Structure formats: structure tokens, C-alpha cells
Coordinates of C-alpha atoms in Angstrom, one line a residue:
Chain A
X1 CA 0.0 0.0 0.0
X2 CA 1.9 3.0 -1.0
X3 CA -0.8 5.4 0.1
X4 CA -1.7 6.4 4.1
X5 CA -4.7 8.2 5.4
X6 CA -3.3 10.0 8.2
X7 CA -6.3 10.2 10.9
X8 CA -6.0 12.4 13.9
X9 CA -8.8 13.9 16.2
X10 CA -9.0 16.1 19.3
X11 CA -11.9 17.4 21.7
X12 CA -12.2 20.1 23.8
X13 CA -15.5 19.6 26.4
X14 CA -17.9 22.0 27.9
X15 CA -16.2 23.9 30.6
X16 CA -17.3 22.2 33.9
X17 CA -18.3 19.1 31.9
X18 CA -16.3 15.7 32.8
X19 CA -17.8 13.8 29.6
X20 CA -17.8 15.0 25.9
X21 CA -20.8 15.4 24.5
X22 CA -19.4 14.8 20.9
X23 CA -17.9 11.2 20.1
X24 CA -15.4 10.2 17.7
X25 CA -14.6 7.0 16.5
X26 CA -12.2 5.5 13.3
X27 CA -12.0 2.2 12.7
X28 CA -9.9 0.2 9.8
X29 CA -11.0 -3.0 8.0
X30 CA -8.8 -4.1 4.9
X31 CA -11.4 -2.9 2.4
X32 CA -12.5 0.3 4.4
X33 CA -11.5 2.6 6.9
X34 CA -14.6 4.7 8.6
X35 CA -14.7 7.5 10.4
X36 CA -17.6 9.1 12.6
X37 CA -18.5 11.8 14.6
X38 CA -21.6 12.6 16.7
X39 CA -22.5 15.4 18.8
X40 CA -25.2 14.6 21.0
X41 CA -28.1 16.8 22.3
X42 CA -26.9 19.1 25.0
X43 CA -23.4 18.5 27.0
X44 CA -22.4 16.1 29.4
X45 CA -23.6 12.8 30.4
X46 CA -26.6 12.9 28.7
X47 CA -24.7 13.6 25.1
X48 CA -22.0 11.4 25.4
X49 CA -24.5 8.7 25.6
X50 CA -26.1 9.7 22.8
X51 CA -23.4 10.4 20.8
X52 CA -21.8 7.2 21.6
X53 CA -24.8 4.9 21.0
X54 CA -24.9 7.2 17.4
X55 CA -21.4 6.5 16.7
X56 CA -21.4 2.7 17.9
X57 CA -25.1 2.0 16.0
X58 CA -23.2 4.1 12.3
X59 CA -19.5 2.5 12.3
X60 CA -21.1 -1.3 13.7
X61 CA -23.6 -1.0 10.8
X62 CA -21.1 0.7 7.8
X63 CA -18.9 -2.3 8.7
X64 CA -21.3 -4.3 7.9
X65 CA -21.8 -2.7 4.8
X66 CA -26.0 -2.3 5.7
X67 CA -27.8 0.5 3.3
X68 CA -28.1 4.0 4.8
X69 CA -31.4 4.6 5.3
X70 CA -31.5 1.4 7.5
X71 CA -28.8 2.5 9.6
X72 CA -30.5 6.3 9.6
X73 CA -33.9 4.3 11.0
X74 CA -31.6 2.1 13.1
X75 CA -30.0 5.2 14.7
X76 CA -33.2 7.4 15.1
X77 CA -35.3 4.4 16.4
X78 CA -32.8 3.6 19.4
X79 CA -31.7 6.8 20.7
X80 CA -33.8 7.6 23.7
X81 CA -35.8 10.5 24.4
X82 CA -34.8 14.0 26.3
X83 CA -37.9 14.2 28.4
X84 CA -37.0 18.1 29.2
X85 CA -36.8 18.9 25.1
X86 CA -38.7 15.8 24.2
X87 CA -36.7 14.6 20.8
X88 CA -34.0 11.8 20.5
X89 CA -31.5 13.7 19.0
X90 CA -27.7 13.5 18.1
X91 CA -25.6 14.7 14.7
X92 CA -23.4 12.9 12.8
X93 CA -20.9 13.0 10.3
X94 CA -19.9 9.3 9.0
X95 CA -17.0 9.3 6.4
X96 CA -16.0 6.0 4.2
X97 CA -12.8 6.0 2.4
X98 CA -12.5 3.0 0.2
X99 CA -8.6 1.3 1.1
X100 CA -8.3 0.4 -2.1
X101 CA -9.2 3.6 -4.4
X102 CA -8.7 6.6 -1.6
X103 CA -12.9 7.0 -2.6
X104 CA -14.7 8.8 -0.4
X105 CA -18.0 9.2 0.7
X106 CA -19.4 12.0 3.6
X107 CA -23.2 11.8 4.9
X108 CA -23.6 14.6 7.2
X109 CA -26.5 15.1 9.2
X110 CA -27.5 18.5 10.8
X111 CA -23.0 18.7 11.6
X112 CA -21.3 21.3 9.9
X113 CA -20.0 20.7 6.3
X114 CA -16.8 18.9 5.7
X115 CA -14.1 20.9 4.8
X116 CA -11.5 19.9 2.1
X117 CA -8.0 21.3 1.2
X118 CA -6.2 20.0 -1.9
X119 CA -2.7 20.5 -1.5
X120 CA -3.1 23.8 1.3
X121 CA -5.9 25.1 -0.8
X122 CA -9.9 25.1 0.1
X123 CA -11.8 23.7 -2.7
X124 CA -15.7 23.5 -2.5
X125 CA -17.4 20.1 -2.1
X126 CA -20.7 19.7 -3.9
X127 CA -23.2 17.8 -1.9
X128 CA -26.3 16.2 -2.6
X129 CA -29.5 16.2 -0.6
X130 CA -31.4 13.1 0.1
X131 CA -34.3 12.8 3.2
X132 CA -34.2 9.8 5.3
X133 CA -36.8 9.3 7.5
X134 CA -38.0 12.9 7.0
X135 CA -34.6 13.8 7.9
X136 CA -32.6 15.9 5.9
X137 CA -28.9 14.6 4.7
X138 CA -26.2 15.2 3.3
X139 CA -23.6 13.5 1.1
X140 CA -20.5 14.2 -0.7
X141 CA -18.2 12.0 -2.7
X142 CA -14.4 12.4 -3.7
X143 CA -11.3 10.9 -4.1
X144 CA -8.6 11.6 -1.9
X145 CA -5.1 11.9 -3.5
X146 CA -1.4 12.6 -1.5
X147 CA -1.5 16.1 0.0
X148 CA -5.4 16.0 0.7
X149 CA -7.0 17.5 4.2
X150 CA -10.6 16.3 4.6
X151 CA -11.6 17.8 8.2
X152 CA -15.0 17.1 10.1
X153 CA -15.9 19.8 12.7
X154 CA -18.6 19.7 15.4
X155 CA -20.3 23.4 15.7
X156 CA -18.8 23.8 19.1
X157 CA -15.5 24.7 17.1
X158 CA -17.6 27.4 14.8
X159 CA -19.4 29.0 18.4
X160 CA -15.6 29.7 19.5
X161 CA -15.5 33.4 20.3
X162 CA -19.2 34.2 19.8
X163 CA -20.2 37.5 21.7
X164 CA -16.7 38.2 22.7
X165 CA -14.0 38.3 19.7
X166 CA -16.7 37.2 16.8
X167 CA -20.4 38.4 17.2
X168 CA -21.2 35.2 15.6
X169 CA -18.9 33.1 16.5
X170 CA -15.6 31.9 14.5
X171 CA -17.8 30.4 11.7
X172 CA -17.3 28.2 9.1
X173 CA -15.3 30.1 6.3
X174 CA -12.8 31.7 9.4
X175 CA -12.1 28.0 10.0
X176 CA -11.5 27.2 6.8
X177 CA -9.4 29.9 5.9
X178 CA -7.6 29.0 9.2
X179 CA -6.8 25.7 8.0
X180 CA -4.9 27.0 5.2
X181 CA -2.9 28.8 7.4
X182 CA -2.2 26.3 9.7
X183 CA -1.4 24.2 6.7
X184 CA 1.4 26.6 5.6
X185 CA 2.5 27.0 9.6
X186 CA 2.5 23.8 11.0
X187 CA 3.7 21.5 8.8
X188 CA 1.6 19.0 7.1
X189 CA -0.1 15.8 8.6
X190 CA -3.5 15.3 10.2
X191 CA -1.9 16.2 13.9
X192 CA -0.5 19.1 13.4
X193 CA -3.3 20.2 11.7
X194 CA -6.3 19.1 13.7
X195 CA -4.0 20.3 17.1
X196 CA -3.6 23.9 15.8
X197 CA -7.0 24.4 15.0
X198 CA -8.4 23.2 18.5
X199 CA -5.5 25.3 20.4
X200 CA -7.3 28.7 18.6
X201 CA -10.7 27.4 19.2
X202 CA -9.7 27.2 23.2
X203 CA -8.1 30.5 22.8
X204 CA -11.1 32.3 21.1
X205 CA -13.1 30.5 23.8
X206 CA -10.8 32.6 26.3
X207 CA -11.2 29.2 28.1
X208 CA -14.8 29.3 29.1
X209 CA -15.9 26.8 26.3
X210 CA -19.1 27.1 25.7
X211 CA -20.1 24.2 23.6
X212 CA -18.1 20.7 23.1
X213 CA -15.9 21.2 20.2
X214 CA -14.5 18.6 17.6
X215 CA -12.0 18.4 14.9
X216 CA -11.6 14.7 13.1
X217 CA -8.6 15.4 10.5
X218 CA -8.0 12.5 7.3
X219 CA -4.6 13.2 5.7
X220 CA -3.7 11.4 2.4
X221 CA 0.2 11.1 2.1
X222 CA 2.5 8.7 0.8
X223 CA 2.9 5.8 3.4
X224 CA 5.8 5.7 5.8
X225 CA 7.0 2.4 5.8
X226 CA 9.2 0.3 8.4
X227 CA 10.7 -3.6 7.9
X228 CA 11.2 -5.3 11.4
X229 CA 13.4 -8.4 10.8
X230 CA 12.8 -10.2 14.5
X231 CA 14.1 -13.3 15.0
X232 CA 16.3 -16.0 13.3
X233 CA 14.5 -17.9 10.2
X234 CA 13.6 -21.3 11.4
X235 CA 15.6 -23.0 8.5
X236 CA 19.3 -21.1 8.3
X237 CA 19.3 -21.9 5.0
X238 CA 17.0 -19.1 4.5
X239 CA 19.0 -16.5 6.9
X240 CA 20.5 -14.4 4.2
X241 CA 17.6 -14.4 1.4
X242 CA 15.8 -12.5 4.6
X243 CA 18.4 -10.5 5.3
X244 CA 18.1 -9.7 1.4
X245 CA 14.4 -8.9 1.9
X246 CA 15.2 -6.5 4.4
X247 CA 18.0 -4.3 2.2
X248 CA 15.4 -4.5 -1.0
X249 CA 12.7 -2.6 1.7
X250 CA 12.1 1.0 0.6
X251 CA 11.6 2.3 4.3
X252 CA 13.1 2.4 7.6
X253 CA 14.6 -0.9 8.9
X254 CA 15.0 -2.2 11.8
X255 CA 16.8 -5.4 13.2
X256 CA 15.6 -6.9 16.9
X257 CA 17.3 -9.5 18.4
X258 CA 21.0 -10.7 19.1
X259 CA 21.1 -13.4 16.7
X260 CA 19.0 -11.9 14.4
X261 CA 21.9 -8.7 14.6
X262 CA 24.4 -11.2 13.8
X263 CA 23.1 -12.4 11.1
X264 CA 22.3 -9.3 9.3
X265 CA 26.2 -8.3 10.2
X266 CA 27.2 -11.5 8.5
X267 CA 25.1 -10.5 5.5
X268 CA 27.1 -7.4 5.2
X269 CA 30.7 -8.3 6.2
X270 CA 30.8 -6.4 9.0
X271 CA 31.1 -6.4 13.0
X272 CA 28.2 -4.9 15.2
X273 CA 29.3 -1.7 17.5
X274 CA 26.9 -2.0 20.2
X275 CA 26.4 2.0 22.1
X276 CA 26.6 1.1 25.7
X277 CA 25.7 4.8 26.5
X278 CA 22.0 3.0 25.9
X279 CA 22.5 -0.1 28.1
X280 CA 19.9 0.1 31.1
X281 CA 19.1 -2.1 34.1
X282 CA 16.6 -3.5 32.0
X283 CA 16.9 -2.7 28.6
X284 CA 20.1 -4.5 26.9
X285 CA 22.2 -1.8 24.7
X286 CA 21.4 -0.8 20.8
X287 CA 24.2 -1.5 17.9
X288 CA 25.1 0.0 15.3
X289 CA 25.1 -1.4 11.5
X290 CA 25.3 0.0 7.9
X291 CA 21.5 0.7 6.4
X292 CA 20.0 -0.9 9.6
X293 CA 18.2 2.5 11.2
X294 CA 18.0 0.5 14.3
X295 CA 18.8 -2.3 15.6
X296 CA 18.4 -3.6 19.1
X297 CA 18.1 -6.8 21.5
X298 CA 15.2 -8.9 21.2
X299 CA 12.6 -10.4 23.3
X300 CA 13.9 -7.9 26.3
X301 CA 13.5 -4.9 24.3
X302 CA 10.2 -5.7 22.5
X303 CA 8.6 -6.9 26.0
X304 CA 9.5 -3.2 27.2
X305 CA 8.7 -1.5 24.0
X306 CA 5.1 -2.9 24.0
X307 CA 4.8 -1.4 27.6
X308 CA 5.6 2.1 26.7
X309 CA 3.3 2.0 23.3
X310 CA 0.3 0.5 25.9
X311 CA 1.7 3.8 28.0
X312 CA 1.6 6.4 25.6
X313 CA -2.0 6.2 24.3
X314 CA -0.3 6.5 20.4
X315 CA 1.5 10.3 21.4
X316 CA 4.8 9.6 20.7
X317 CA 5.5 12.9 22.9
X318 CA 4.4 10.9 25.7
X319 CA 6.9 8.4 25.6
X320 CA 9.4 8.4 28.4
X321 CA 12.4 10.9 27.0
X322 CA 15.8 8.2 27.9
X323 CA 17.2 7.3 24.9
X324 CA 17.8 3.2 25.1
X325 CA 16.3 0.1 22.8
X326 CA 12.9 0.4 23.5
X327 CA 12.0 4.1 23.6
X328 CA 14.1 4.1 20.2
X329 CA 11.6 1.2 19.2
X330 CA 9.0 3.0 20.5
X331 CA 8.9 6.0 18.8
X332 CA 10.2 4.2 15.2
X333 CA 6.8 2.1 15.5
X334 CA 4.6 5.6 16.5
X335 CA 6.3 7.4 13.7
X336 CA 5.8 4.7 10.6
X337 CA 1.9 4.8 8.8
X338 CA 2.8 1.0 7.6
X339 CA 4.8 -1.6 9.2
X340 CA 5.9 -4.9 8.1
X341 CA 6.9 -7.5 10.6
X342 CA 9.0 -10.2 9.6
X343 CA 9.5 -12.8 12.5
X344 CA 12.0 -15.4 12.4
X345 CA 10.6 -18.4 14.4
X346 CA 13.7 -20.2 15.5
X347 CA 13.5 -21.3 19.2
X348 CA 16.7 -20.3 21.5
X349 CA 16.8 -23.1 24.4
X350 CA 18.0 -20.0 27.0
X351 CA 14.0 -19.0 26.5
X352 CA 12.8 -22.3 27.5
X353 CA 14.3 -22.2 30.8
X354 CA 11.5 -22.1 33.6
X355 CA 13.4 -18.9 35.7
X356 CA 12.6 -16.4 32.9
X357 CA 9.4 -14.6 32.9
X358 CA 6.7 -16.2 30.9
X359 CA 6.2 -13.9 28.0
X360 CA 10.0 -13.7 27.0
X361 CA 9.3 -16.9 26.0
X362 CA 7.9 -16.3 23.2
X363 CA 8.5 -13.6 20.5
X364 CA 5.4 -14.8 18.1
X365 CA 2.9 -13.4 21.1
X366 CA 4.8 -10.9 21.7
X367 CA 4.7 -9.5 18.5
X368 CA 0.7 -10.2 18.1
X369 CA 0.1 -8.0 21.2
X370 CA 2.5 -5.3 19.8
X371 CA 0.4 -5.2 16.3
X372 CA -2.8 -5.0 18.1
X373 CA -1.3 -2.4 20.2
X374 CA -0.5 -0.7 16.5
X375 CA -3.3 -1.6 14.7
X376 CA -5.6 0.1 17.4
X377 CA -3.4 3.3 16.4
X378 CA -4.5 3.2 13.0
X379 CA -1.2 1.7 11.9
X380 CA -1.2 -0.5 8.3
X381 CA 0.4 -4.0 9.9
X382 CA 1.4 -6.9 7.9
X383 CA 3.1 -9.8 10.0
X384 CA 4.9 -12.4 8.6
X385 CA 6.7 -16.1 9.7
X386 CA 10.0 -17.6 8.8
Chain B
X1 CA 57.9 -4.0 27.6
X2 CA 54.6 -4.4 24.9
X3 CA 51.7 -1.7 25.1
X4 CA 49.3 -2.8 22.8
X5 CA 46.3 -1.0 23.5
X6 CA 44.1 -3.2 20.9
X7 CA 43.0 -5.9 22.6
X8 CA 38.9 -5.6 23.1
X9 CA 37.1 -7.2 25.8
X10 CA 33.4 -8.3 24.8
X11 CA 30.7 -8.5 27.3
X12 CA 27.8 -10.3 25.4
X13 CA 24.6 -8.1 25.5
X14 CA 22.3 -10.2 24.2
X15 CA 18.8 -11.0 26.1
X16 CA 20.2 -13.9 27.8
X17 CA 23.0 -12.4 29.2
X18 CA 21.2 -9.7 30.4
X19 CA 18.7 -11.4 32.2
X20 CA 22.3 -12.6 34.1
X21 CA 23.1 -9.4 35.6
X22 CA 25.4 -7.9 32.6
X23 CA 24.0 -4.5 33.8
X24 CA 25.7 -5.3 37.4
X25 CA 28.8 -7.4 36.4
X26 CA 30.3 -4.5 33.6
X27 CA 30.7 -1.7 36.5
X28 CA 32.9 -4.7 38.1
X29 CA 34.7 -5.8 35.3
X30 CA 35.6 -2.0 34.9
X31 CA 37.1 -1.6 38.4
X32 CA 39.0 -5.1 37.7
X33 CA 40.8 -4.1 34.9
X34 CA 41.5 -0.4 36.6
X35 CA 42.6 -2.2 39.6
X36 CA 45.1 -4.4 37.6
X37 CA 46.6 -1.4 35.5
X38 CA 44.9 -2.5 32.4
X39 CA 42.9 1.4 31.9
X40 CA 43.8 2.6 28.3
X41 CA 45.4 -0.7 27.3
X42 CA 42.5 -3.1 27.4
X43 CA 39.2 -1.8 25.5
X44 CA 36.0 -2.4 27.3
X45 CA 33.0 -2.7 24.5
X46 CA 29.6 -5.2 24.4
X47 CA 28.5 -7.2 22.2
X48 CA 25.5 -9.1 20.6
X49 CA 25.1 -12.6 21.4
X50 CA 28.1 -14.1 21.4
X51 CA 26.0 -18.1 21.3
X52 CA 26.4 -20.4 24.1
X53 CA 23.6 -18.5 26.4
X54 CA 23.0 -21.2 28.3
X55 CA 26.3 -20.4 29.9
X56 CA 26.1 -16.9 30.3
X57 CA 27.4 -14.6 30.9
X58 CA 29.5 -14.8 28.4
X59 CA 32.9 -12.7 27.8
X60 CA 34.9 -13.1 24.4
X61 CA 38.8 -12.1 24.3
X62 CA 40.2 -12.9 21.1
X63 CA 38.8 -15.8 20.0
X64 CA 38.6 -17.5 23.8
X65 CA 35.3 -17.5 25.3
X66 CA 34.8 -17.1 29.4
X67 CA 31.7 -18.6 30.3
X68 CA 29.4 -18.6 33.0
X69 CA 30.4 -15.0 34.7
X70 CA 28.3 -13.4 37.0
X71 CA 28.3 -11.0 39.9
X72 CA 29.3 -13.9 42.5
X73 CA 31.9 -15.9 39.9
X74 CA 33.1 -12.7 38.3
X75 CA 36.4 -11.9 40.6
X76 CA 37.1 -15.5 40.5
X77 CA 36.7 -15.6 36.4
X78 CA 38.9 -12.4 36.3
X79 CA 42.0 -13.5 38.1
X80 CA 41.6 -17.5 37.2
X81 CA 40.6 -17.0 33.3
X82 CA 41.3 -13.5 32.4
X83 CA 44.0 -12.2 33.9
X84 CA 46.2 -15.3 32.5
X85 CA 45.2 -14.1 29.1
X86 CA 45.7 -10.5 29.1
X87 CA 48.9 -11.0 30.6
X88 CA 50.1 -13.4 28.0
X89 CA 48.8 -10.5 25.6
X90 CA 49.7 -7.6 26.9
X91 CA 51.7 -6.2 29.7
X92 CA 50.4 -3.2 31.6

């Protein structure tokens, strides 16, 4: 897959307000990836639950690939009723990008309209209007190409500064025009993007938010890849046409394990320099090897490295600053779009011995729980055995 | 009187190793080789699994491998193992 959608989103809540009252969720399948947000009727409790049972009722159903005026009836028939305004009542926005194509399809209902920036620039998205259940929606179709912004706002974000710096409110077009900006400014990628715009709708809001704000950002760029070669092939006889695998990637490589290391330093003629500045109580030391942009220890090094991605919630700022193995791994994982796992499955007798922890036993787990880790940050992940 | 100043010293790194107490045994090994006048002659580095890690931790010099080092074995490893050797190698 040479092309990533880049997916980032941010909330600010209701001033006072422990819950959001808008709800985001982005899921990927192989065939789609779909994104939804709902902003339910008034602010706290109350709209997070309807804006979750909204979002949980669109993305369950568009999975499933079910027509949308059944999941509009599905959605309006289960929310329950506000007894103080009497209506069941939450917005949405649902977006489906087709994996395959970069297609893409937006049904809006009663949310602001998408805004879309090819290349920096705002261009105008035609929608068509359809009722569903007497309810008015919505839809636009596209097809994202590298360098697109597609960005999905709750109105919370256009009330920013109303009756203070904007007697209306930010409003739609300042946004817009904002996003340009900020796409000039801050570098490109649905983070910087989505953060920037939520940092000026807190500021307009002089803190006092008024209204739950929400800013889902899709980015289309080419794909950041990374090659992990883990693990010694079961059969030697296929070490080096691995190793070969590895130096054909296009992409960031990286080596884990001590054999493995040797093996790929066998493949190239040379001798490993390990950086003992790096070696920690419980993190063995990094080396050093031509084209290899990191290689470390194994089955210590991953066990830690899948603690700190569990740790950071998917921000690789949060990840703990020392520079050893597993930060380094860390933060390589958090910064690909697409990585490509290829685990060697020979067994080292040392791991068998009953006085190690159980999961250093074994690498295949490990690296399961490290993709699902990944795959629940909207990382691409291919794994493979050898 | 010889002052070769190339001879390397590898502590194996690898996971095995480590889970032995490398991190606890190198600070040792340091003061060994200060104690015995070997600073600035001998070179101290790690390395990735040096193989037998069922008998680690292991410590290569040259081609010779020193086996089964820890914190409680390493003094006695030092002056019975590699002491000998640097001193047929080198003299400080």
C-alpha cells in the first residue's frame, strides 16, 4: 500500500463538563476505513451517551456494509428521548474512504459541512441532498489523492468566540481559511493540523468553552514504511535471502534480536558496535550497522517496547524521553503509517528455561500484542513467519 | 615491555545475558581491569550474542570465550581466566 490516510482527532469539552458530549470514532477493515463523529443533544452525560450509542449503532452497521437509510432508521429508532426537550436527537458526520481507491463518501446530518483542502488550498465540495426518515442529509463523494485535508468539525469549534471576539462566532469560512494557514505553519499531517485548530478554538473561547468542540482530521500522504526483521529464520538456509528482503525494503529498517543482529552483520561483512551509552538495568544496549536504522536486542526490548506503546496512548511525545532500545523502538513504530513484521521463528533453548518470565518466551505473542497495540493506532500491519 | 592498547574485551549483551546481571557485572569488570593497570590498554565494549547463552554470561577475548560470569563468579573468572590471558597478551 503506497498510500496512508493519516487520521487524527481532538476534543475540547464544555467547561465544567467531565464527559464529551461529541464522540469520535475510526475504525480500519482491509477494504475500508470509517470515520464518525456525533455530537449529541446538549453536554455532558446525557450527550456522550447519545453520541456514543450514534457512533457505535453508524460504524457497527457501515462495517457491515448495511444501506443507509437502514442505519439512519436504526439510529433514530434507538436513541432515547430527552424528556426536558422531548426529541432523540444527536448529529453525525460518517465518512468512508474506500482502502483500495482513496474514494470517499461523507453523509452529514445536521454537523457542519466537511471541509476539504487539496494541497493547502480550500476547494468547495458539492453535496447532494437526500431525506431519510424525513430527515434531511447530506452527502458528498471524492477521491482523496497525497497532499489532501478532509476535516469534520462539530459546531462547538464554529461558536468559538461568539459574543466576545466574533459576534457570531468563529464560523465556518474563518475555519476554513484558518486551516490554510495552519497548513502553511505547522507542517503537514492530520496532527499538526487538527491540534492547531483546536488550540485557537480554546483560545477564542478565552477558556470558558461554551459548547463541546471537535476536529476529526483524514490526511492522504504517501505511506511511511518500516521492515522489522525479528528473529532468526527457522531453517538457516534461508537467513541471508531475509536479510536480502530486508536491504530491497524502501523504508526504515530495523533489526531486533542478538542473533538476528548477527546475522544481518554476516550479510554485510561487517562487526556490530553496540552504544553502551543506551545499556539500562533493564533494557540490553542498541548496535550500530550499515542501512539498519536500528537495531536492538530482542525479546527484552520488545517486552518493554510494548509497555511504553500501551503507556503512551499512540503520542509519541508521551513516551518516556531516555534514549535506550525500547524508547528508540517505540517511537520508530509511532512514527511509521505502515509496518511490516517479519518474525524469524527459531526457538533459542535460553528461552525455554522455567526462571525467565513467561512472555519472554515467546516472540510470536509478543509481536501479536505489539500489532494490536499498532493496529488500534491506526497503523497498516502486515506480519509475517520464517 | 609491549603496550598494545588493541585488545577488546566483549561482554555479550544479548537477552540472555542480560537477564544474568550484565547491567551489574560490567561496572565490576571496569574496576577489575583499573585495579590491575589495564585502563587505556585493554578496551571495554559489548557485544550481541556471542552463542552459548546457556552459559552466560558470556565474555569473548580474542577468539577464547569465558563462560558462566556473574556477579558472585566474576572476581574469580577475572584473576583464574582472564588475567592469564591479558597478561600473555599484553603487559600493563
Amino acid at each position: 500500500m503506497d498510500s496512508f490516510l493519516d487520521i487524527y482527532s481532538a476534543s475540547l469539552n464544555k467547561t465544567g463538563e467531565e464527559l464529551c458530549g461529541d464522540k469520535v470514532k475510526v475504525i480500519k477493515t482491509p477494504h475500508k476505513i470509517i470515520a464518525v463523529l456525533s455530537d449529541g443533544l446538549g453536554s455532558g452525560v446525557k450527550a456522550n451517551i447519545l453520541a456514543t450509542l450514534t457512533t457505535e449503532i453508524i460504524v457497527t452497521m457501515l462495517r457491515a456494509d448495511v444501506p443507509l437509510d437502514e442505519v439512519m432508521r436504526t439510529v433514530i429508532g434507538t436513541l432515547p428521548i430527552c424528556k426536558v426537550r422531548k426529541v432523540a436527537y444527536a448529529t453525525f458526520t460518517a465518512i468512508e474512504v474506500n482502502q483500495h481507491t482513496n474514494a470517499f463518501k461523507v453523509v452529514n446530518f445536521d454537523n457542519p459541512p466537511p471541509i476539504y483542502l487539496k494541497s493547502g488550498r480550500r476547494v468547495s465540495l458539492e453535496s447532494a441532498e437526500t431525506r431519510v426518515m424525513d430527515r434531511l442529509i447530506r452527502i458528498s463523494e471524492g477521491q482523496l489523492t497525497h497532499g489532501d485535508f478532509l476535516g469534520i468539525i462539530s459546531d462547538g469549534v464554529l461558536h468559538a468566540g461568539l459574543g466576545t471576539v466574533w459576534n457570531f462566532g468563529w464560523g465556518w469560512e474563518n475555519v476554513a481559511k484558518h486551516l490554510e494557514g495552519a497548513f502553511r505553519r505547522c507542517g503537514h499531517g492530520a496532527k499538526p493540523l487538527v491540534q492547531e485548530v483546536i488550540h485557537k478554538t480554546r483560545a477564542l473561547y478565552a477558556d470558558a468553552i461554551g459548547d463541546d468542540a471537535t476536529l476529526i482530521g483524514l490526511y492522504a500522504r504517501r505511506s511511511q514504511r518500516l521492515m522489522i526483521l525479528t528473529g532468526p529464520p527457522l531453517d538457516s538456509a534461508d537467513d541471508m535471502i531475509q536479510v536480502k528482503r530486508l536491504f530491497d525494503f524502501e523504508g526504515r529498517r530495523v533489526v531486533c534480536g542478538g542473533t538476528t543482529g548477527n546475522i544481518v552483520a554476516e550479510y554485510l561483512g561487517e562487526r556490530i558496535d553496540t552504544d553502551l551509552v543506551t545499556l539500562r538495568p533493564d533494557v540490553p544496549p542498541i548496535g550500530k550497522l550499515k542501512g539498519i536504522d536500528l537495531l536492538t536486542e530482542g525479546i527484552i526490548t520488545l517486552s518493554k517496547t510494548l509497555d511504553h506503546l500501551r503507556g503512551c496512548r499512540g503520542e509519541d511525545q508521551l513516551l518516556p524521553s531516555d534514549r535506550n532500545g525500547a524508547t528508540l523502538l517505540a517511537r520508530e513504530l509511532l512514527r511509521a503509517d505502515s509496518i511490516f513484521f517479519l518474525v524469524g521463528q527459531k526457538i533459542n533453548e535460553f528461552y525455554q528455561s522455567p526462571l525467565l518470565p513467561g512472555n519472554l518466551s515467546l516472540r510470536k505473542k509478543l509481536i501479536e500484542e505489539i500489532a494490536q497495540v499498532l493496529i488500534e493506532y491506526h497503523k497498516d500491519i502486515q506480519i509475517e513467519y520464517c | 615491555m609491549s603496550t598494545k592498547i588493541d585488545e577488546t574485551l566483549y561482554v555479550c549483551m544479548g537477552s540472555a545475558c542480560h537477564q544474568s546481571g550484565v547491567y551489574q557485572v560490567l561496572p565490576v569488570l571496569q574496576r577489575l581491569l583499573e585495579e590491575h593497570g589495564f585502563e587505556g590498554h585493554i578496551a571495554l565494549k559489548g557485544a550481541f550474542c556471542l552463542g552459548p547463552c546457556m552459559d552466560g554470561i558470556v565474555i569473548k577475548l580474542g577468539e577464547r570465550l569465558i563462560l558462566q560470569v556473574n556477579l558472585h563468579t566474576i572476581e574469580r573468572k577475572f584473576q583464574e581466566e582472564i588475567l592469564p590471558l591479558l597478561q600473555q597478551g599484553t603487559q600493563p
